[in-house]
């Protein structure tokens, strides 16, 4: 129980929370191998709901002028598998995970889907043991540190759409995309697209023309944001 107590102290949970936290750290494969009657799936279910209300309240007050559609997209991005797995890695949760030998041998304790579920399960345990306000601060402290401006997630979700909005608003025109090179093997093609907006030019590449256009739009959005 030492490692679990270490994590409990790291999260700032009370000492009596060790059993609940152990449940949150128990993968179903470990439960099956050791004949344990519980795993972390119920806490994951709870943590998912807690995370949604925290994000909803946070974004609602952070961006009072954004429409419901944009708020929904940002909330989805903040709760996506990649984002939650990243936060789980920042907390080093994978090293505490109780997981079956076969799954561990296959790298399961560092798989995005497993870590995202683990983060939600731990959040569920935090909520039950320390209350909603503690859970809220726990979540928001992480997101404010690693994602200080959640609105930026809109760029990663739809960079072409975002760039078009910026272009029309600033210059009254739409971005122009032009395919200028295709290379690579027949089964592994590489497309390169030139993007022009006003006097700015960016080049993106990808495995299809669409992916190349998205890459170019992302580069342009990043450039415009910095300059």
mmCIF file of C-alpha atoms in Angstrom, residues 11-132:
data_model
loop_
_atom_site.group_PDB
_atom_site.id
_atom_site.type_symbol
_atom_site.label_atom_id
_atom_site.label_comp_id
_atom_site.label_asym_id
_atom_site.label_seq_id
_atom_site.Cartn_x
_atom_site.Cartn_y
_atom_site.Cartn_z
ATOM 1 C CA UNK A 11 -2.891 14.359 -4.690
ATOM 2 C CA UNK A 12 -3.522 15.826 -1.241
ATOM 3 C CA UNK A 13 -6.155 13.250 -0.285
ATOM 4 C CA UNK A 14 -6.908 12.228 3.310
ATOM 5 C CA UNK A 15 -5.291 9.052 4.635
ATOM 6 C CA UNK A 16 -8.580 7.141 4.763
ATOM 7 C CA UNK A 17 -8.864 7.408 0.961
ATOM 8 C CA UNK A 18 -6.312 4.667 0.219
ATOM 9 C CA UNK A 19 -8.865 1.914 -0.406
ATOM 10 C CA UNK A 20 -10.897 4.064 -2.792
ATOM 11 C CA UNK A 21 -7.763 5.127 -4.596
ATOM 12 C CA UNK A 22 -6.676 1.490 -4.879
ATOM 13 C CA UNK A 23 -9.989 0.771 -6.594
ATOM 14 C CA UNK A 24 -9.341 3.633 -9.025
ATOM 15 C CA UNK A 25 -5.918 2.176 -9.849
ATOM 16 C CA UNK A 26 -7.161 -1.388 -10.412
ATOM 17 C CA UNK A 27 -7.434 -2.319 -14.094
ATOM 18 C CA UNK A 28 -9.938 -5.012 -14.970
ATOM 19 C CA UNK A 29 -7.131 -7.365 -16.145
ATOM 20 C CA UNK A 30 -5.506 -7.177 -12.711
ATOM 21 C CA UNK A 31 -8.837 -7.850 -11.038
ATOM 22 C CA UNK A 32 -9.374 -10.959 -13.167
ATOM 23 C CA UNK A 33 -5.852 -12.306 -12.550
ATOM 24 C CA UNK A 34 -6.124 -11.831 -8.780
ATOM 25 C CA UNK A 35 -9.768 -12.784 -8.271
ATOM 26 C CA UNK A 36 -10.714 -9.289 -7.119
ATOM 27 C CA UNK A 37 -14.403 -8.434 -7.299
ATOM 28 C CA UNK A 38 -13.908 -4.776 -8.258
ATOM 29 C CA UNK A 39 -12.035 -2.710 -10.835
ATOM 30 C CA UNK A 40 -11.907 0.975 -11.747
ATOM 31 C CA UNK A 41 -14.696 1.067 -14.338
ATOM 32 C CA UNK A 42 -17.391 2.367 -11.991
ATOM 33 C CA UNK A 43 -15.138 5.175 -10.776
ATOM 34 C CA UNK A 44 -14.266 5.957 -14.384
ATOM 35 C CA UNK A 45 -17.995 6.353 -15.096
ATOM 36 C CA UNK A 46 -18.335 8.734 -12.162
ATOM 37 C CA UNK A 47 -15.186 10.680 -12.986
ATOM 38 C CA UNK A 48 -16.371 11.243 -16.547
ATOM 39 C CA UNK A 49 -19.540 12.922 -15.263
ATOM 40 C CA UNK A 50 -17.640 15.020 -12.702
ATOM 41 C CA UNK A 51 -15.196 16.151 -15.384
ATOM 42 C CA UNK A 52 -18.025 17.229 -17.676
ATOM 43 C CA UNK A 53 -19.718 19.479 -15.116
ATOM 44 C CA UNK A 54 -16.362 21.011 -14.092
ATOM 45 C CA UNK A 55 -15.477 21.802 -17.704
ATOM 46 C CA UNK A 56 -18.964 23.077 -18.501
ATOM 47 C CA UNK A 57 -19.025 25.509 -15.595
ATOM 48 C CA UNK A 58 -15.440 26.619 -16.219
ATOM 49 C CA UNK A 59 -15.896 27.316 -19.938
ATOM 50 C CA UNK A 60 -19.292 28.959 -19.450
ATOM 51 C CA UNK A 61 -17.739 31.610 -17.195
ATOM 52 C CA UNK A 62 -14.354 31.821 -18.952
ATOM 53 C CA UNK A 63 -15.833 32.641 -22.377
ATOM 54 C CA UNK A 64 -19.095 34.572 -21.825
ATOM 55 C CA UNK A 65 -19.305 35.561 -25.511
ATOM 56 C CA UNK A 66 -18.737 32.174 -27.149
ATOM 57 C CA UNK A 67 -21.791 30.375 -28.600
ATOM 58 C CA UNK A 68 -22.928 27.002 -27.312
ATOM 59 C CA UNK A 69 -21.489 25.185 -30.337
ATOM 60 C CA UNK A 70 -17.945 26.436 -29.723
ATOM 61 C CA UNK A 71 -18.184 25.740 -26.000
ATOM 62 C CA UNK A 72 -19.253 22.169 -26.759
ATOM 63 C CA UNK A 73 -16.322 21.676 -29.151
ATOM 64 C CA UNK A 74 -13.816 23.026 -26.624
ATOM 65 C CA UNK A 75 -15.255 20.849 -23.861
ATOM 66 C CA UNK A 76 -14.978 17.776 -26.079
ATOM 67 C CA UNK A 77 -11.359 18.616 -26.879
ATOM 68 C CA UNK A 78 -10.496 19.039 -23.195
ATOM 69 C CA UNK A 79 -11.996 15.639 -22.388
ATOM 70 C CA UNK A 80 -10.597 13.763 -25.384
ATOM 71 C CA UNK A 81 -8.490 10.651 -24.923
ATOM 72 C CA UNK A 82 -5.216 12.336 -25.918
ATOM 73 C CA UNK A 83 -5.685 15.245 -23.514
ATOM 74 C CA UNK A 84 -6.595 13.064 -20.525
ATOM 75 C CA UNK A 85 -3.756 10.642 -21.258
ATOM 76 C CA UNK A 86 -1.367 13.592 -21.321
ATOM 77 C CA UNK A 87 -2.556 14.745 -17.904
ATOM 78 C CA UNK A 88 -2.277 11.194 -16.552
ATOM 79 C CA UNK A 89 1.350 11.142 -17.701
ATOM 80 C CA UNK A 90 2.017 14.505 -16.063
ATOM 81 C CA UNK A 91 0.824 12.930 -12.798
ATOM 82 C CA UNK A 92 2.754 9.710 -13.538
ATOM 83 C CA UNK A 93 -0.436 7.712 -12.913
ATOM 84 C CA UNK A 94 0.656 4.851 -15.157
ATOM 85 C CA UNK A 95 3.378 3.860 -12.705
ATOM 86 C CA UNK A 96 0.750 3.347 -9.990
ATOM 87 C CA UNK A 97 -1.671 1.355 -12.158
ATOM 88 C CA UNK A 98 -2.406 -2.204 -11.040
ATOM 89 C CA UNK A 99 -2.630 -4.049 -14.349
ATOM 90 C CA UNK A 100 -2.523 -7.653 -15.548
ATOM 91 C CA UNK A 101 0.817 -9.150 -16.561
ATOM 92 C CA UNK A 102 -0.182 -9.682 -20.173
ATOM 93 C CA UNK A 103 -1.526 -6.184 -20.561
ATOM 94 C CA UNK A 104 1.527 -4.726 -18.840
ATOM 95 C CA UNK A 105 3.815 -6.656 -21.181
ATOM 96 C CA UNK A 106 1.964 -5.124 -24.123
ATOM 97 C CA UNK A 107 2.572 -1.615 -22.798
ATOM 98 C CA UNK A 108 -0.953 -1.203 -21.490
ATOM 99 C CA UNK A 109 0.055 1.033 -18.602
ATOM 100 C CA UNK A 110 1.186 3.702 -21.108
ATOM 101 C CA UNK A 111 -1.608 3.321 -23.658
ATOM 102 C CA UNK A 112 -3.639 6.484 -24.254
ATOM 103 C CA UNK A 113 -7.015 4.793 -23.811
ATOM 104 C CA UNK A 114 -5.965 3.113 -20.554
ATOM 105 C CA UNK A 115 -4.449 6.304 -19.134
ATOM 106 C CA UNK A 116 -7.476 8.410 -20.085
ATOM 107 C CA UNK A 117 -9.762 5.936 -18.295
ATOM 108 C CA UNK A 118 -7.377 5.905 -15.351
ATOM 109 C CA UNK A 119 -7.450 9.693 -15.056
ATOM 110 C CA UNK A 120 -11.257 9.668 -14.922
ATOM 111 C CA UNK A 121 -11.258 6.861 -12.340
ATOM 112 C CA UNK A 122 -8.815 8.754 -10.119
ATOM 113 C CA UNK A 123 -10.964 11.865 -10.480
ATOM 114 C CA UNK A 124 -13.970 9.818 -9.385
ATOM 115 C CA UNK A 125 -12.072 8.732 -6.286
ATOM 116 C CA UNK A 126 -10.933 12.297 -5.581
ATOM 117 C CA UNK A 127 -14.536 13.493 -5.808
ATOM 118 C CA UNK A 128 -15.868 10.826 -3.420
ATOM 119 C CA UNK A 129 -13.089 11.223 -0.867
ATOM 120 C CA UNK A 130 -12.551 14.990 -0.859
ATOM 121 C CA UNK A 131 -15.712 16.518 -2.324
ATOM 122 C CA UNK A 132 -16.637 18.448 -5.444
#
